[in-house]
PDB file of C-alpha atoms in Angstrom:
ATOM      1  CA  UNK A   1      72.053  22.391 104.672  1.00 64.00           C
ATOM      2  CA  UNK A   2      74.962  23.402 102.428  1.00 72.00           C
ATOM      3  CA  UNK A   3      75.958  19.784 101.854  1.00 79.00           C
ATOM      4  CA  UNK A   4      72.448  18.525 101.161  1.00 91.00           C
ATOM      5  CA  UNK A   5      70.774  19.258  97.825  1.00 94.00           C
ATOM      6  CA  UNK A   6      67.537  17.822  99.236  1.00 96.00           C
ATOM      7  CA  UNK A   7      67.438  20.171 102.214  1.00 95.00           C
ATOM      8  CA  UNK A   8      68.375  23.160 100.059  1.00 96.00           C
ATOM      9  CA  UNK A   9      65.751  22.471  97.374  1.00 96.00           C
ATOM     10  CA  UNK A  10      63.060  21.724  99.971  1.00 97.00           C
ATOM     11  CA  UNK A  11      63.797  24.948 101.841  1.00 97.00           C
ATOM     12  CA  UNK A  12      63.929  27.162  98.744  1.00 97.00           C
ATOM     13  CA  UNK A  13      60.875  25.599  97.097  1.00 97.00           C
ATOM     14  CA  UNK A  14      59.012  25.704 100.414  1.00 98.00           C
ATOM     15  CA  UNK A  15      59.665  29.422 100.871  1.00 98.00           C
ATOM     16  CA  UNK A  16      58.721  30.172  97.254  1.00 97.00           C
ATOM     17  CA  UNK A  17      55.476  28.170  97.386  1.00 97.00           C
ATOM     18  CA  UNK A  18      54.506  29.819 100.685  1.00 98.00           C
ATOM     19  CA  UNK A  19      55.088  33.231  99.128  1.00 97.00           C
ATOM     20  CA  UNK A  20      53.119  32.291  96.002  1.00 96.00           C
ATOM     21  CA  UNK A  21      50.261  31.001  98.163  1.00 96.00           C
ATOM     22  CA  UNK A  22      50.120  34.260 100.116  1.00 97.00           C
ATOM     23  CA  UNK A  23      50.410  36.458  97.025  1.00 97.00           C
ATOM     24  CA  UNK A  24      47.691  34.402  95.371  1.00 96.00           C
ATOM     25  CA  UNK A  25      45.177  35.581  97.950  1.00 96.00           C
ATOM     26  CA  UNK A  26      45.942  39.187  96.981  1.00 95.00           C
ATOM     27  CA  UNK A  27      44.751  38.593  93.409  1.00 96.00           C
ATOM     28  CA  UNK A  28      41.883  36.175  94.093  1.00 95.00           C
ATOM     29  CA  UNK A  29      39.514  38.343  96.102  1.00 89.00           C
ATOM     30  CA  UNK A  30      36.044  37.875  94.640  1.00 90.00           C
ATOM     31  CA  UNK A  31      36.966  34.587  92.929  1.00 93.00           C
ATOM     32  CA  UNK A  32      35.038  31.468  93.913  1.00 95.00           C
ATOM     33  CA  UNK A  33      36.957  28.978  96.081  1.00 96.00           C
ATOM     34  CA  UNK A  34      36.934  26.322  93.345  1.00 94.00           C
ATOM     35  CA  UNK A  35      36.402  28.583  90.316  1.00 94.00           C
ATOM     36  CA  UNK A  36      37.598  26.939  87.099  1.00 93.00           C
ATOM     37  CA  UNK A  37      38.755  30.312  85.745  1.00 91.00           C
ATOM     38  CA  UNK A  38      41.212  31.814  88.196  1.00 92.00           C
ATOM     39  CA  UNK A  39      42.816  35.206  88.552  1.00 95.00           C
ATOM     40  CA  UNK A  40      46.269  35.769  87.053  1.00 95.00           C
ATOM     41  CA  UNK A  41      49.333  35.783  89.270  1.00 95.00           C
ATOM     42  CA  UNK A  42      51.887  36.880  86.678  1.00 94.00           C
ATOM     43  CA  UNK A  43      51.081  34.221  83.996  1.00 95.00           C
ATOM     44  CA  UNK A  44      49.666  31.565  86.326  1.00 95.00           C
ATOM     45  CA  UNK A  45      45.974  31.079  87.044  1.00 95.00           C
ATOM     46  CA  UNK A  46      45.057  30.734  90.718  1.00 96.00           C
ATOM     47  CA  UNK A  47      41.918  30.460  92.780  1.00 96.00           C
ATOM     48  CA  UNK A  48      41.634  30.291  96.584  1.00 97.00           C
ATOM     49  CA  UNK A  49      41.826  26.461  96.625  1.00 97.00           C
ATOM     50  CA  UNK A  50      44.998  26.606  94.520  1.00 97.00           C
ATOM     51  CA  UNK A  51      46.425  29.111  97.033  1.00 97.00           C
ATOM     52  CA  UNK A  52      45.636  26.840  99.984  1.00 98.00           C
ATOM     53  CA  UNK A  53      47.368  23.956  98.204  1.00 97.00           C
ATOM     54  CA  UNK A  54      50.444  26.140  97.585  1.00 97.00           C
ATOM     55  CA  UNK A  55      50.513  27.069 101.275  1.00 98.00           C
ATOM     56  CA  UNK A  56      50.260  23.425 102.380  1.00 98.00           C
ATOM     57  CA  UNK A  57      52.955  22.235  99.967  1.00 98.00           C
ATOM     58  CA  UNK A  58      55.180  25.187 100.828  1.00 98.00           C
ATOM     59  CA  UNK A  59      54.829  24.497 104.551  1.00 98.00           C
ATOM     60  CA  UNK A  60      55.611  20.791 104.112  1.00 98.00           C
ATOM     61  CA  UNK A  61      58.687  21.490 101.979  1.00 98.00           C
ATOM     62  CA  UNK A  62      60.005  24.245 104.242  1.00 98.00           C
ATOM     63  CA  UNK A  63      59.487  22.155 107.382  1.00 98.00           C
ATOM     64  CA  UNK A  64      61.271  19.169 105.808  1.00 97.00           C
ATOM     65  CA  UNK A  65      64.123  21.311 104.545  1.00 96.00           C
ATOM     66  CA  UNK A  66      64.710  22.715 108.012  1.00 97.00           C
ATOM     67  CA  UNK A  67      64.639  19.267 109.653  1.00 96.00           C
ATOM     68  CA  UNK A  68      66.929  16.631 108.138  1.00 93.00           C
ATOM     69  CA  UNK A  69      68.067  14.949 104.948  1.00 93.00           C
ATOM     70  CA  UNK A  70      65.833  11.883 105.188  1.00 93.00           C
ATOM     71  CA  UNK A  71      62.655  13.913 105.660  1.00 96.00           C
ATOM     72  CA  UNK A  72      63.683  16.311 102.894  1.00 96.00           C
ATOM     73  CA  UNK A  73      64.247  13.435 100.475  1.00 95.00           C
ATOM     74  CA  UNK A  74      60.889  11.907 101.310  1.00 96.00           C
ATOM     75  CA  UNK A  75      58.951  15.139 100.981  1.00 98.00           C
ATOM     76  CA  UNK A  76      60.790  16.166  97.791  1.00 97.00           C
ATOM     77  CA  UNK A  77      60.019  12.795  96.242  1.00 97.00           C
ATOM     78  CA  UNK A  78      56.382  12.812  97.377  1.00 98.00           C
ATOM     79  CA  UNK A  79      55.677  16.374  96.267  1.00 98.00           C
ATOM     80  CA  UNK A  80      57.545  15.722  93.007  1.00 98.00           C
ATOM     81  CA  UNK A  81      55.368  12.666  92.317  1.00 98.00           C
ATOM     82  CA  UNK A  82      52.190  14.620  93.062  1.00 98.00           C
ATOM     83  CA  UNK A  83      53.316  17.476  90.810  1.00 97.00           C
ATOM     84  CA  UNK A  84      54.099  15.011  88.027  1.00 98.00           C
ATOM     85  CA  UNK A  85      50.565  13.642  88.323  1.00 97.00           C
ATOM     86  CA  UNK A  86      49.030  17.136  88.475  1.00 97.00           C
ATOM     87  CA  UNK A  87      51.114  18.258  85.493  1.00 96.00           C
ATOM     88  CA  UNK A  88      49.960  15.326  83.373  1.00 97.00           C
ATOM     89  CA  UNK A  89      46.311  15.292  84.483  1.00 96.00           C
ATOM     90  CA  UNK A  90      46.221  19.086  84.225  1.00 95.00           C
ATOM     91  CA  UNK A  91      46.783  18.828  80.476  1.00 95.00           C
ATOM     92  CA  UNK A  92      43.387  17.137  80.175  1.00 95.00           C
ATOM     93  CA  UNK A  93      41.568  19.432  82.622  1.00 93.00           C
ATOM     94  CA  UNK A  94      42.057  22.727  80.803  1.00 92.00           C
ATOM     95  CA  UNK A  95      38.689  24.307  79.926  1.00 90.00           C
ATOM     96  CA  UNK A  96      36.906  21.585  81.884  1.00 93.00           C
ATOM     97  CA  UNK A  97      34.398  21.895  84.746  1.00 95.00           C
ATOM     98  CA  UNK A  98      36.651  19.453  86.651  1.00 95.00           C
ATOM     99  CA  UNK A  99      39.444  22.051  86.755  1.00 95.00           C
ATOM    100  CA  UNK A 100      38.721  23.030  90.376  1.00 96.00           C
ATOM    101  CA  UNK A 101      42.196  24.465  90.967  1.00 95.00           C
ATOM    102  CA  UNK A 102      42.059  26.749  87.911  1.00 95.00           C
ATOM    103  CA  UNK A 103      45.014  25.264  86.047  1.00 96.00           C
ATOM    104  CA  UNK A 104      46.254  26.859  82.839  1.00 96.00           C
ATOM    105  CA  UNK A 105      49.061  25.941  80.447  1.00 95.00           C
ATOM    106  CA  UNK A 106      51.686  27.875  82.410  1.00 96.00           C
ATOM    107  CA  UNK A 107      50.674  26.056  85.607  1.00 96.00           C
ATOM    108  CA  UNK A 108      51.092  22.712  83.879  1.00 96.00           C
ATOM    109  CA  UNK A 109      54.572  23.599  82.628  1.00 97.00           C
ATOM    110  CA  UNK A 110      55.590  24.816  86.094  1.00 96.00           C
ATOM    111  CA  UNK A 111      54.195  21.703  87.785  1.00 97.00           C
ATOM    112  CA  UNK A 112      56.039  19.418  85.367  1.00 98.00           C
ATOM    113  CA  UNK A 113      59.290  21.359  85.773  1.00 97.00           C
ATOM    114  CA  UNK A 114      58.923  21.295  89.572  1.00 97.00           C
ATOM    115  CA  UNK A 115      58.249  17.556  89.396  1.00 98.00           C
ATOM    116  CA  UNK A 116      61.403  16.896  87.384  1.00 97.00           C
ATOM    117  CA  UNK A 117      63.566  18.912  89.766  1.00 97.00           C
ATOM    118  CA  UNK A 118      62.011  17.593  92.996  1.00 97.00           C
ATOM    119  CA  UNK A 119      62.039  13.974  91.821  1.00 97.00           C
ATOM    120  CA  UNK A 120      65.546  14.305  90.416  1.00 96.00           C
ATOM    121  CA  UNK A 121      66.916  15.614  93.687  1.00 96.00           C
ATOM    122  CA  UNK A 122      64.704  13.471  95.912  1.00 95.00           C
ATOM    123  CA  UNK A 123      65.634  10.213  94.199  1.00 94.00           C
ATOM    124  CA  UNK A 124      69.334  10.993  93.923  1.00 89.00           C
ATOM    125  CA  UNK A 125      71.946  10.101  96.462  1.00 70.00           C
ATOM    126  CA  UNK A 126      72.516  12.743  99.096  1.00 79.00           C
ATOM    127  CA  UNK A 127      75.772  13.294 100.915  1.00 62.00           C
ATOM    128  CA  UNK A 128      75.624  11.806 104.388  1.00 61.00           C
ATOM    129  CA  UNK A 129      78.259  12.331 107.041  1.00 59.00           C
ATOM    130  CA  UNK A 130      80.424   9.228 107.556  1.00 57.00           C
ATOM    131  CA  UNK A 131      78.950   8.762 111.056  1.00 59.00           C
ATOM    132  CA  UNK A 132      75.417   8.632 109.685  1.00 54.00           C
ATOM    133  CA  UNK A 133      76.238   5.631 107.479  1.00 50.00           C
ATOM    134  CA  UNK A 134      77.287   3.386 110.335  1.00 48.00           C
TER     135      UNK A 134
END
């Protein structure tokens, strides 16, 4: 894992998103599953659906990071692309009844920043051992 930026980023992001998903349930008791106004987790708005999504993404990233470089690259790129889409679409969903994952401005910034990092690492060349190239 030390020689693979993709495995490292997938593992770290996976652990962080799992933790955020779990902590989100602590602050969202009494909030509707798809409430458009979520509870605050530091500066981020979350609702139970948002927490479930964090858990799923965290699990996928962590699993990929613990497996191999190719899977890590694929998952980093896929999650990065989804976060780019969510970050852009989220800008138009604020204060909308379609905002079923309770996005706020801080969420959008975080999703766009995560997208840039995950896509940047996922689409870059990773170091492969010489035997893996043959």
